[in-house]
Tab-separated table of C-alpha atoms in Angstrom:
chain	number	residue	atom	x	y	z
A	1	MET	CA	0.000	0.000	0.000
A	2	ASN	CA	1.416	3.397	-1.022
A	3	ASP	CA	1.662	6.161	1.555
A	4	ILE	CA	-0.492	9.170	0.925
A	5	LYS	CA	1.283	12.416	1.666
A	6	LEU	CA	-0.893	15.286	2.770
A	7	GLY	CA	0.349	18.855	2.990
A	8	PHE	CA	0.093	22.440	1.834
A	9	ASP	CA	2.188	24.244	-0.768
A	10	LEU	CA	2.381	27.989	-1.353
A	11	THR	CA	2.667	28.831	-5.039
A	12	ILE	CA	2.316	32.006	-7.135
A	13	GLU	CA	0.435	31.791	-10.428
A	14	GLN	CA	-0.614	34.365	-13.018
A	15	SER	CA	-3.969	34.185	-14.717
A	16	GLN	CA	-6.143	36.490	-16.778
A	17	LYS	CA	-9.864	36.897	-16.254
A	18	LEU	CA	-12.472	39.550	-16.898
A	19	VAL	CA	-13.965	40.965	-13.725
A	20	MET	CA	-17.376	42.538	-14.298
A	21	THR	CA	-17.215	45.461	-11.900
A	22	PRO	CA	-20.381	47.462	-11.172
A	23	GLU	CA	-18.919	50.326	-13.228
A	24	LEU	CA	-18.296	48.071	-16.244
A	25	ILE	CA	-21.802	46.628	-15.995
A	26	GLN	CA	-23.175	50.164	-15.887
A	27	ALA	CA	-21.177	51.183	-18.971
A	28	ILE	CA	-22.504	48.168	-20.903
A	29	GLN	CA	-26.079	48.988	-19.884
A	30	ILE	CA	-25.695	52.620	-20.914
A	31	LEU	CA	-24.430	51.605	-24.362
A	32	GLN	CA	-27.461	49.362	-24.871
A	33	PHE	CA	-30.051	51.897	-23.659
A	34	ASN	CA	-32.210	53.588	-26.276
A	35	THR	CA	-32.928	57.295	-25.913
A	36	GLN	CA	-35.928	56.921	-23.590
A	37	GLU	CA	-34.224	54.311	-21.411
A	38	LEU	CA	-31.080	56.416	-21.092
A	39	ASP	CA	-33.102	59.457	-20.099
A	40	ALA	CA	-34.993	57.448	-17.456
A	41	PHE	CA	-31.709	56.068	-16.087
A	42	VAL	CA	-30.162	59.532	-15.909
A	43	GLN	CA	-33.207	60.916	-14.085
A	44	GLU	CA	-32.828	58.119	-11.546
A	45	GLN	CA	-29.132	58.908	-11.085
A	46	LEU	CA	-29.925	62.593	-10.620
A	47	LEU	CA	-32.114	61.596	-7.689
A	48	VAL	CA	-29.594	59.329	-5.967
A	49	ASN	CA	-26.427	61.358	-6.612
A	50	PRO	CA	-26.701	64.987	-5.406
A	51	VAL	CA	-23.387	65.872	-7.085
A	52	LEU	CA	-24.966	65.432	-10.525
A	53	GLU	CA	-26.998	68.087	-12.291
A	54	GLN	CA	-28.429	68.162	-15.795
A	55	ASP	CA	-27.107	70.916	-18.054
A	56	GLN	CA	-28.941	71.490	-21.334
A	57	SER	CA	-26.874	74.427	-22.491
A	58	ALA	CA	-24.234	73.464	-25.057
A	59	PRO	CA	-23.759	70.645	-27.578
A	60	SER	CA	-20.916	68.214	-27.484
A	61	ASN	CA	-17.466	68.981	-28.769
A	62	PRO	CA	-15.498	65.693	-28.739
A	63	GLU	CA	-12.223	67.513	-29.489
A	64	ALA	CA	-12.505	69.408	-26.191
A	65	GLU	CA	-12.625	66.256	-24.090
A	66	THR	CA	-9.623	65.234	-22.064
A	67	SER	CA	-8.304	61.734	-22.548
A	68	GLU	CA	-9.340	58.954	-20.195
A	69	LYS	CA	-5.860	58.726	-18.674
A	70	GLU	CA	-5.773	62.452	-18.019
A	71	ARG	CA	-9.140	62.281	-16.287
A	72	GLU	CA	-8.000	59.441	-14.084
A	73	LYS	CA	-5.099	61.616	-12.845
A	74	LEU	CA	-7.347	64.562	-11.937
A	75	ASP	CA	-7.783	65.573	-8.320
A	76	TRP	CA	-11.549	65.904	-8.405
A	77	LYS	CA	-11.817	68.125	-5.302
A	78	GLU	CA	-9.250	70.507	-6.786
A	79	PHE	CA	-10.983	70.222	-10.143
A	80	ILE	CA	-14.310	71.406	-8.685
A	81	ARG	CA	-12.728	74.106	-6.531
A	82	ASN	CA	-11.057	75.739	-9.509
A	83	GLY	CA	-14.199	75.632	-11.644
A	84	SER	CA	-12.238	73.949	-14.459
A	85	TYR	CA	-15.105	71.851	-15.767
A	86	ASP	CA	-15.776	73.809	-18.951
A	87	ASP	CA	-15.925	71.073	-21.579
A	88	ILE	CA	-19.067	69.370	-22.813
A	89	SER	CA	-19.719	67.260	-19.740
A	90	TYR	CA	-18.606	69.677	-17.053
A	91	ARG	CA	-20.131	72.954	-18.087
A	92	GLY	CA	-20.364	75.490	-15.264
A	93	TYR	CA	-23.568	75.680	-13.269
A	94	ARG	CA	-26.337	77.658	-14.946
A	95	ASP	CA	-28.544	79.841	-12.817
A	96	LYS	CA	-31.973	78.306	-12.341
A	97	ASP	CA	-33.650	81.638	-13.011
A	98	GLU	CA	-32.096	81.765	-16.465
A	99	GLU	CA	-34.767	81.830	-19.146
A	100	ARG	CA	-35.290	78.457	-20.805
A	101	SER	CA	-36.643	77.995	-24.295
A	102	ASP	CA	-37.907	74.470	-23.574
A	103	SER	CA	-40.798	75.485	-21.338
A	104	PHE	CA	-43.508	72.980	-20.492
A	105	GLU	CA	-46.125	74.879	-22.485
A	106	ARG	CA	-44.357	73.948	-25.721
A	107	TYR	CA	-45.248	70.314	-25.173
A	108	VAL	CA	-48.929	70.600	-24.240
A	109	THR	CA	-51.011	68.600	-26.696
A	110	ASN	CA	-54.518	69.357	-27.943
A	111	GLU	CA	-55.215	65.946	-29.494
A	112	VAL	CA	-58.731	64.657	-28.791
A	113	THR	CA	-59.409	61.136	-27.560
A	114	LEU	CA	-62.350	59.057	-28.780
A	115	PRO	CA	-64.328	59.320	-25.490
A	116	GLU	CA	-63.895	63.110	-25.505
A	117	HIS	CA	-65.071	63.308	-29.122
A	118	LEU	CA	-68.149	61.176	-28.419
A	119	MET	CA	-69.057	62.934	-25.160
A	120	PHE	CA	-68.933	66.274	-26.972
A	121	GLN	CA	-71.584	64.961	-29.398
A	122	TYR	CA	-73.601	63.233	-26.680
A	123	GLN	CA	-74.115	66.453	-24.689
A	124	PHE	CA	-76.172	67.831	-27.568
A	125	ALA	CA	-78.308	64.703	-27.946
A	126	THR	CA	-81.908	64.890	-26.723
A	127	VAL	CA	-82.081	62.146	-24.092
A	128	ASP	CA	-83.509	61.784	-20.601
A	129	LYS	CA	-81.382	61.605	-17.463
A	130	GLY	CA	-81.248	57.797	-17.261
A	131	CYS	CA	-80.358	57.439	-20.920
A	132	ARG	CA	-77.640	60.093	-20.564
A	133	ARG	CA	-76.025	58.214	-17.674
A	134	VAL	CA	-75.973	54.884	-19.515
A	135	GLY	CA	-74.680	56.574	-22.678
A	136	LYS	CA	-71.744	57.966	-20.718
A	137	TYR	CA	-71.077	54.463	-19.369
A	138	ILE	CA	-71.103	52.970	-22.885
A	139	ILE	CA	-68.752	55.641	-24.260
A	140	GLU	CA	-66.273	55.182	-21.433
A	141	SER	CA	-66.288	51.394	-21.871
A	142	LEU	CA	-65.480	51.378	-25.600
A	143	ASP	CA	-62.068	49.987	-26.518
A	144	GLU	CA	-59.471	52.091	-28.354
A	145	ASN	CA	-60.835	50.890	-31.717
A	146	GLY	CA	-64.359	52.056	-30.866
A	147	TYR	CA	-65.920	48.645	-30.202
A	148	MET	CA	-68.281	47.635	-27.401
A	149	THR	CA	-66.541	45.677	-24.653
A	150	SER	CA	-69.740	44.760	-22.759
A	151	THR	CA	-73.094	43.315	-23.771
A	152	VAL	CA	-76.371	45.189	-23.392
A	153	GLU	CA	-77.308	42.848	-20.540
A	154	GLU	CA	-74.026	43.527	-18.700
A	155	ILE	CA	-74.432	47.306	-19.107
A	156	SER	CA	-78.027	47.071	-17.855
A	157	ARG	CA	-76.921	45.254	-14.700
A	158	ALA	CA	-73.974	47.603	-14.117
A	159	THR	CA	-76.037	50.800	-14.466
A	160	GLY	CA	-79.377	49.603	-13.093
A	161	VAL	CA	-81.078	50.796	-16.282
A	162	ARG	CA	-83.522	48.704	-18.316
A	163	GLU	CA	-82.142	47.004	-21.423
A	164	GLU	CA	-84.523	49.048	-23.580
A	165	LYS	CA	-82.908	52.261	-22.315
A	166	VAL	CA	-79.452	50.816	-22.967
A	167	GLY	CA	-80.541	50.043	-26.516
A	168	GLU	CA	-81.827	53.612	-26.975
A	169	ALA	CA	-78.537	55.082	-25.813
A	170	LEU	CA	-76.597	52.704	-28.041
A	171	ASP	CA	-78.713	53.652	-31.080
A	172	ILE	CA	-77.891	57.321	-30.460
A	173	ILE	CA	-74.155	56.580	-30.218
A	174	HIS	CA	-74.348	54.556	-33.450
A	175	GLY	CA	-75.328	57.781	-35.195
A	176	PHE	CA	-72.225	59.632	-34.003
A	177	ASP	CA	-69.018	60.366	-35.836
A	178	PRO	CA	-66.948	58.339	-36.604
A	179	ALA	CA	-69.435	56.038	-38.306
A	180	GLY	CA	-69.244	52.486	-36.995
A	181	VAL	CA	-68.381	53.430	-33.433
A	182	GLY	CA	-70.128	51.450	-30.698
A	183	ALA	CA	-70.413	48.321	-32.843
A	184	ARG	CA	-70.407	44.920	-31.172
A	185	ASP	CA	-68.447	43.215	-33.958
A	186	LEU	CA	-66.857	43.867	-37.343
A	187	SER	CA	-70.008	43.017	-39.293
A	188	GLU	CA	-72.099	45.559	-37.381
A	189	CYS	CA	-69.305	48.151	-37.666
A	190	LEU	CA	-69.232	47.887	-41.467
A	191	GLN	CA	-73.017	47.935	-41.755
A	192	LEU	CA	-73.248	51.073	-39.600
A	193	GLN	CA	-70.787	52.806	-41.920
A	194	LEU	CA	-72.684	51.820	-45.044
A	195	ALA	CA	-75.954	52.897	-43.417
A	196	ALA	CA	-74.442	56.304	-42.677
A	197	ARG	CA	-73.488	56.567	-46.352
A	198	LYS	CA	-76.947	55.284	-47.376
A	199	GLU	CA	-75.322	52.388	-49.247
A	200	LEU	CA	-76.520	49.468	-47.128
A	201	THR	CA	-78.433	47.418	-49.707
A	202	PRO	CA	-79.843	43.938	-48.942
A	203	GLN	CA	-77.051	42.418	-51.044
A	204	MET	CA	-74.339	44.297	-49.127
A	205	GLU	CA	-75.927	43.328	-45.827
A	206	GLU	CA	-75.965	39.654	-46.851
A	207	ILE	CA	-72.333	39.717	-47.986
A	208	ILE	CA	-71.151	41.431	-44.808
A	209	THR	CA	-73.201	39.179	-42.541
A	210	HIS	CA	-72.373	35.828	-44.133
A	211	HIS	CA	-69.399	36.172	-46.492
A	212	LEU	CA	-66.773	38.467	-44.975
A	213	GLU	CA	-64.241	35.641	-44.747
A	214	ASP	CA	-64.793	34.769	-48.412
A	215	ILE	CA	-64.284	38.426	-49.342
A	216	ALA	CA	-61.079	38.547	-47.291
A	217	ASN	CA	-59.752	35.475	-49.126
A	218	ASN	CA	-60.923	36.717	-52.556
A	219	ARG	CA	-63.273	33.757	-52.992
A	220	LEU	CA	-65.588	35.868	-55.102
A	221	SER	CA	-66.934	33.000	-57.194
A	222	ALA	CA	-68.200	31.256	-54.061
A	223	VAL	CA	-69.950	34.451	-52.902
A	224	ALA	CA	-71.501	34.918	-56.347
A	225	ARG	CA	-72.763	31.351	-56.321
A	226	ASP	CA	-74.368	31.691	-52.886
A	227	THR	CA	-75.911	35.130	-53.433
A	228	GLY	CA	-76.992	34.862	-57.064
A	229	MET	CA	-74.865	37.879	-57.963
A	230	THR	CA	-72.335	37.973	-60.787
A	231	VAL	CA	-68.629	37.793	-59.933
A	232	LEU	CA	-68.226	41.364	-61.191
A	233	GLN	CA	-71.010	42.560	-58.873
A	234	VAL	CA	-69.392	40.782	-55.929
A	235	GLN	CA	-66.052	42.342	-56.769
A	236	GLU	CA	-67.628	45.817	-56.876
A	237	ALA	CA	-69.215	45.136	-53.478
A	238	ALA	CA	-65.860	43.935	-52.140
A	239	ASP	CA	-64.214	47.133	-53.396
A	240	VAL	CA	-66.760	49.188	-51.447
A	241	ILE	CA	-66.245	47.110	-48.298
A	242	ARG	CA	-62.482	47.636	-48.508
A	243	THR	CA	-63.030	51.407	-48.358
A	244	LEU	CA	-64.626	51.069	-44.913
A	245	GLU	CA	-62.745	51.513	-41.631
A	246	PRO	CA	-62.643	48.306	-39.555
A	247	LYS	CA	-61.295	50.242	-36.520
A	248	PRO	CA	-63.096	53.615	-36.442
A	249	GLY	CA	-61.572	54.648	-33.110
A	250	ARG	CA	-57.929	54.408	-34.115
A	251	GLN	CA	-57.924	57.815	-35.817
A	252	PHE	CA	-58.141	59.491	-32.408
A	253	ALA	CA	-55.442	60.153	-29.846
A	254	SER	CA	-54.612	57.109	-27.772
A	255	GLN	CA	-55.447	57.260	-24.080
A	256	MET	CA	-52.213	55.371	-23.494
A	257	GLU	CA	-48.880	57.166	-23.286
A	258	THR	CA	-47.596	57.997	-26.748
A	259	LYS	CA	-43.934	57.259	-27.349
A	260	TYR	CA	-42.170	59.055	-30.157
A	261	VAL	CA	-39.093	57.942	-32.048
A	262	ILE	CA	-36.172	60.262	-31.419
A	263	PRO	CA	-33.317	59.658	-33.874
A	264	ASP	CA	-30.013	59.118	-32.094
A	265	VAL	CA	-28.038	59.944	-35.233
A	266	ILE	CA	-28.606	62.320	-38.141
A	267	VAL	CA	-26.959	61.697	-41.504
A	268	GLU	CA	-26.793	64.742	-43.772
A	269	LYS	CA	-25.474	65.017	-47.301
A	270	ILE	CA	-23.038	67.893	-47.664
A	271	ASP	CA	-21.678	68.358	-51.162
A	272	ASN	CA	-20.949	64.769	-52.189
A	273	ASP	CA	-20.282	63.369	-48.735
A	274	TYR	CA	-22.507	62.030	-45.965
A	275	VAL	CA	-21.821	63.496	-42.546
A	276	VAL	CA	-22.801	61.662	-39.359
A	277	ILE	CA	-24.037	63.895	-36.534
A	278	ILE	CA	-24.988	62.690	-33.072
A	279	ASN	CA	-28.382	64.133	-32.132
A	280	GLU	CA	-27.463	66.176	-29.064
A	281	SER	CA	-31.114	66.610	-28.062
A	282	SER	CA	-31.303	62.842	-27.501
A	283	THR	CA	-28.282	62.754	-25.189
A	284	PRO	CA	-28.393	63.961	-21.576
A	285	HIS	CA	-25.773	66.581	-20.703
A	286	LEU	CA	-24.588	66.231	-17.136
A	287	THR	CA	-22.509	68.488	-14.949
A	288	ILE	CA	-21.222	68.515	-11.380
A	289	SER	CA	-23.203	70.837	-9.130
A	290	SER	CA	-21.410	74.045	-8.153
A	291	TYR	CA	-23.134	73.837	-4.785
A	292	TYR	CA	-20.650	71.183	-3.705
A	293	LYS	CA	-17.820	73.538	-4.520
A	294	GLY	CA	-18.772	75.394	-1.350
A	295	LEU	CA	-18.578	72.228	0.702
A	296	LEU	CA	-14.955	71.553	-0.119
A	297	GLY	CA	-13.670	73.859	2.620
A	298	LYS	CA	-15.590	71.869	5.190
A	299	ALA	CA	-14.618	68.590	3.548
A	300	GLU	CA	-10.934	69.195	4.215
A	301	LYS	CA	-11.659	69.182	7.963
A	302	ASP	CA	-14.327	66.473	7.877
A	303	GLN	CA	-12.950	63.124	6.684
A	304	GLN	CA	-16.410	61.545	6.489
A	305	LEU	CA	-17.713	64.350	4.283
A	306	SER	CA	-14.529	64.241	2.199
A	307	ASP	CA	-14.921	60.487	1.597
A	308	TYR	CA	-18.579	60.934	0.699
A	309	LEU	CA	-17.852	63.697	-1.806
A	310	SER	CA	-15.010	61.731	-3.385
A	311	GLU	CA	-17.212	58.655	-3.832
A	312	ARG	CA	-20.114	60.676	-5.269
A	313	VAL	CA	-17.892	62.664	-7.635
A	314	SER	CA	-16.162	59.481	-8.797
A	315	SER	CA	-19.545	57.894	-9.500
A	316	ALA	CA	-20.702	60.986	-11.370
A	317	ASN	CA	-17.495	61.061	-13.413
A	318	TRP	CA	-17.898	57.426	-14.415
A	319	LEU	CA	-21.488	58.023	-15.514
A	320	ILE	CA	-20.504	61.028	-17.609
A	321	LYS	CA	-17.593	59.164	-19.211
A	322	SER	CA	-19.887	56.197	-19.975
A	323	ILE	CA	-22.406	58.460	-21.711
A	324	GLU	CA	-19.637	60.095	-23.737
A	325	GLN	CA	-18.226	56.674	-24.660
A	326	ARG	CA	-21.723	55.599	-25.734
A	327	LYS	CA	-21.936	58.583	-28.080
A	328	GLN	CA	-18.516	57.903	-29.547
A	329	THR	CA	-19.236	54.203	-30.107
A	330	ILE	CA	-22.572	54.914	-31.794
A	331	TYR	CA	-20.855	57.537	-33.978
A	332	ASN	CA	-18.126	55.099	-35.024
A	333	VAL	CA	-20.578	52.288	-35.805
A	334	VAL	CA	-22.963	54.480	-37.808
A	335	SER	CA	-20.082	56.070	-39.722
A	336	ALA	CA	-18.929	52.606	-40.761
A	337	VAL	CA	-22.486	51.644	-41.748
A	338	VAL	CA	-22.932	54.784	-43.847
A	339	LYS	CA	-19.628	54.142	-45.593
A	340	TYR	CA	-20.605	50.531	-46.358
A	341	GLN	CA	-24.178	51.344	-47.447
A	342	ARG	CA	-23.311	54.359	-49.589
A	343	ASP	CA	-25.392	52.993	-52.482
A	344	PHE	CA	-28.502	52.995	-50.279
A	345	PHE	CA	-28.109	56.657	-49.400
A	346	ASP	CA	-27.400	57.579	-53.034
A	347	LEU	CA	-29.831	55.309	-54.890
A	348	GLY	CA	-32.427	53.975	-52.462
A	349	SER	CA	-33.459	50.838	-50.597
A	350	LYS	CA	-33.175	48.523	-53.604
A	351	HIS	CA	-29.417	49.012	-53.390
A	352	LEU	CA	-29.027	47.921	-49.776
A	353	LYS	CA	-26.183	45.432	-49.352
A	354	THR	CA	-25.869	42.499	-46.992
A	355	LEU	CA	-24.222	43.562	-43.772
A	356	THR	CA	-23.499	41.674	-40.552
A	357	LEU	CA	-22.397	42.689	-37.073
A	358	LYS	CA	-19.134	40.879	-37.724
A	359	ASP	CA	-18.384	43.095	-40.745
A	360	ILE	CA	-18.618	46.279	-38.679
A	361	ALA	CA	-16.880	44.716	-35.670
A	362	GLU	CA	-13.877	43.779	-37.791
A	363	GLU	CA	-13.844	47.192	-39.447
A	364	LEU	CA	-13.719	48.984	-36.089
A	365	GLY	CA	-11.710	46.433	-34.138
A	366	ILE	CA	-14.407	45.914	-31.502
A	367	HIS	CA	-16.492	42.943	-30.370
A	368	GLU	CA	-19.717	41.993	-32.166
A	369	SER	CA	-21.657	42.350	-28.912
A	370	THR	CA	-20.533	45.972	-28.708
A	371	VAL	CA	-21.888	46.616	-32.194
A	372	SER	CA	-25.140	44.881	-31.262
A	373	ARG	CA	-25.584	46.958	-28.108
A	374	SER	CA	-24.729	50.201	-29.888
A	375	ILE	CA	-27.497	49.752	-32.507
A	376	SER	CA	-30.165	48.171	-30.294
A	377	GLY	CA	-33.239	50.410	-30.225
A	378	LYS	CA	-31.393	53.272	-31.929
A	379	TYR	CA	-32.695	55.233	-34.923
A	380	LEU	CA	-31.053	57.081	-37.806
A	381	GLN	CA	-32.515	60.054	-39.664
A	382	CYS	CA	-31.324	60.718	-43.193
A	383	PRO	CA	-32.655	62.353	-46.383
A	384	ARG	CA	-34.509	59.110	-47.173
A	385	GLY	CA	-36.373	59.021	-43.864
A	386	VAL	CA	-36.015	57.647	-40.349
A	387	PHE	CA	-34.771	54.068	-40.030
A	388	GLU	CA	-33.953	51.791	-37.152
A	389	ILE	CA	-30.210	51.227	-37.440
A	390	LYS	CA	-30.854	47.470	-37.443
A	391	TYR	CA	-32.497	47.999	-40.843
A	392	PHE	CA	-29.064	48.309	-42.426
A	393	PHE	CA	-27.980	44.913	-41.066
A	394	SER	CA	-29.470	41.932	-42.851
A	395	ALA	CA	-28.601	38.768	-44.683
A	396	GLY	CA	-29.523	38.334	-48.324
A	397	VAL	CA	-28.504	36.708	-51.573
A	398	SER	CA	-25.702	37.087	-54.061
A	399	ASP	CA	-26.277	38.788	-57.358
A	400	GLU	CA	-24.852	37.663	-60.670
A	401	VAL	CA	-21.476	39.228	-59.932
A	402	GLY	CA	-21.263	37.662	-56.485
A	403	GLU	CA	-21.970	40.801	-54.493
A	404	GLY	CA	-24.285	40.482	-51.488
A	405	VAL	CA	-27.752	42.014	-51.823
A	406	SER	CA	-29.783	42.639	-48.657
A	407	SER	CA	-33.085	40.877	-48.022
A	408	ASN	CA	-34.625	44.341	-47.588
A	409	SER	CA	-33.452	45.177	-51.092
A	410	ILE	CA	-35.057	41.998	-52.465
A	411	LYS	CA	-38.304	42.974	-50.726
A	412	GLU	CA	-38.262	46.296	-52.555
A	413	PHE	CA	-37.976	44.463	-55.889
A	414	ILE	CA	-40.876	42.162	-54.926
A	415	LYS	CA	-42.993	45.183	-53.985
A	416	GLU	CA	-42.150	46.804	-57.326
A	417	ILE	CA	-43.098	43.624	-59.250
A	418	VAL	CA	-46.486	43.397	-57.516
A	419	GLU	CA	-47.238	47.094	-58.066
A	420	GLY	CA	-46.583	46.714	-61.798
A	421	GLU	CA	-48.412	43.416	-62.394
A	422	ASP	CA	-51.637	42.853	-64.347
A	423	ARG	CA	-54.216	42.746	-61.565
A	424	HIS	CA	-56.296	40.266	-63.541
A	425	LYS	CA	-53.296	37.936	-63.864
A	426	PRO	CA	-51.098	38.528	-60.797
A	427	TYR	CA	-47.663	36.934	-60.636
A	428	SER	CA	-47.347	33.721	-58.675
A	429	ASP	CA	-44.399	33.280	-56.328
A	430	GLN	CA	-42.709	31.049	-58.906
A	431	ALA	CA	-43.190	33.684	-61.591
A	432	MET	CA	-41.515	36.241	-59.326
A	433	VAL	CA	-38.598	33.833	-58.882
A	434	SER	CA	-38.070	33.934	-62.655
A	435	ILE	CA	-38.356	37.731	-62.788
A	436	LEU	CA	-35.829	38.139	-59.977
A	437	LYS	CA	-33.505	35.683	-61.715
A	438	ASP	CA	-33.624	37.855	-64.825
A	439	LYS	CA	-32.549	40.763	-62.617
A	440	GLY	CA	-29.575	38.727	-61.454
A	441	PHE	CA	-30.900	37.351	-58.142
A	442	ASN	CA	-31.027	33.622	-57.468
A	443	ILE	CA	-33.756	33.105	-54.875
A	444	SER	CA	-36.077	30.196	-54.076
A	445	ARG	CA	-39.874	30.253	-54.270
A	446	ARG	CA	-40.073	29.604	-50.529
A	447	THR	CA	-37.946	32.674	-49.844
A	448	VAL	CA	-40.101	34.803	-52.160
A	449	ALA	CA	-43.195	33.642	-50.265
A	450	LYS	CA	-41.523	34.469	-46.947
A	451	TYR	CA	-40.527	37.973	-48.047
A	452	ARG	CA	-43.985	38.563	-49.566
A	453	ASP	CA	-45.661	37.601	-46.273
A	454	GLU	CA	-43.322	39.904	-44.338
A	455	LEU	CA	-44.357	42.740	-46.666
A	456	GLY	CA	-48.038	42.011	-46.008
A	457	ILE	CA	-48.668	41.183	-49.694
A	458	LEU	CA	-51.393	38.624	-50.330
A	459	SER	CA	-50.866	35.528	-52.446
A	460	SER	CA	-51.656	35.714	-56.160
A	461	SER	CA	-55.038	33.996	-55.682
A	462	LYS	CA	-56.092	36.695	-53.200
A	463	ARG	CA	-54.719	39.544	-55.323
A	464	LYS	CA	-56.590	38.493	-58.448
A	465	ARG	CA	-59.170	40.880	-59.916
A	466	TYR	CA	-62.070	39.614	-62.061
C-alpha cells in the first residue's frame, strides 16, 4: 500500500480573467439603452447622486474632451474648486432663473381622444337623465378601436337601467361620428358605416353578414354562387367594403402614453459626402453641481464628508464618461455603416447590401456584442427618412457578380413587381422567382413567399381581380 502524503504548498500563479465590476456593468447597460431608457436612467441617477446636475446648455465637442488617462489623474476636489469643468460634460452651473426655451407649455397637446369626441356629441343629444347616464357608461367602456366591450345585458346590470334604455342610448351613439363606433363586432361596424353613407343594400348586408371571410380570401366566385350575384357585382361590393374603416376609433389620440421615435443619429449630405451627426437633443448633458464647490472647505476638515464627496464625484465622473463613450461608439458604428451602405443613401433601398455585425466589428476592431448593443433600439434620420439602425444589417442573396444584396433590397424588388403586375393575372411566387432571376438574383420560391408575407402582400389567388 502506497503512503499518501498530505500537505500544503504555497505557489504564485498568473492568470487572466475579466472581472465585471459594477462600473463596467453600468457602462454596458448605458451603451445598450435607447434614448428613452437612457433618459430614465439619468433621471434616476440625478435623484440618488446629489453631485450630478443636468445641463442642457451646449452641444458636445469631442475635441474638447480630455483623454481617459488624463481624467484618471485629476484631483476631483481641486478640479471642482477651480471651476475647471468647462468642456461638454462639465459645463459650469447655470442659474436656475435663467430663461429656458424648452418650457412645459411647448409640449402641451390638444389631441382629442375618442371618449372626448363622443361625449362632446352626446351632450347635444336629446335624451332623458337615465339614458344620458348609460350613454356615458357605454362611451367610457369602448375599446381604443371604438368597439363595445360589454353586452347590453351587462351594461343594464352595471347601471341599473332597463335594457330598452341601454338600446336607446346605443342607437344614439351609433349615429355619431366616426361612423361604426359602438359596434359589437366587425359586421355591425361595417353595416353602420354603409348605413351612414346610405349604401346598405340587402345584397351588401348579406355579404357582410355571411361572407366576410370569403371576401377577405378573394373567394368571389363562391360568394356569387351563394348570393346569385355575378362575380363582377361581388367584386364591386368587395371594393366598397375595402373602403370602410374596420377600426373607427384608431384615428383618435390614444389614451395610453404615446412614445415618439427620437433619432439618435442624423446623416446629412453635404456636397458629395454624408456626414454623421450625433443628435445632441437625444443625449443627456450632465454636470457637477457648483453647490458642492462650497462644501470643499468643510470637507478638508471632515474626513467623512470628504470620503462621501469623493465617492459621489467618482460615481458621477464614471457616468458622464460612460455616456460620452456611448456617443462615440454609436458615432463610429454608424459612420462605418454609412460608408458601407453608400449605395442605399445615393440610390435607395433597392441598393441595400448584406451587412453583418461581424463586418462592422472587424472594421472597427471591436467585439460583435458591442456593435449589437450600440445599434439596439437606436434610430437614424437621413434624407430618405427615419430608419432603425438594425435595418441596415441583414442577410440576403448574391447577385450575378457575387456581391451580397440585402433581403430588404429583395423585398423592394418584390414590392415593385407586384405594383406593376396585371391585376387580372397577378404573378405567382414562382413567376416572381423567374423575374428576380432575370434581374440577377437567385432566390427560391419559398424565400419569395416568406418575403412577400413579411411585406403584407397577399398571395396571387387573393390579389386576383375579375
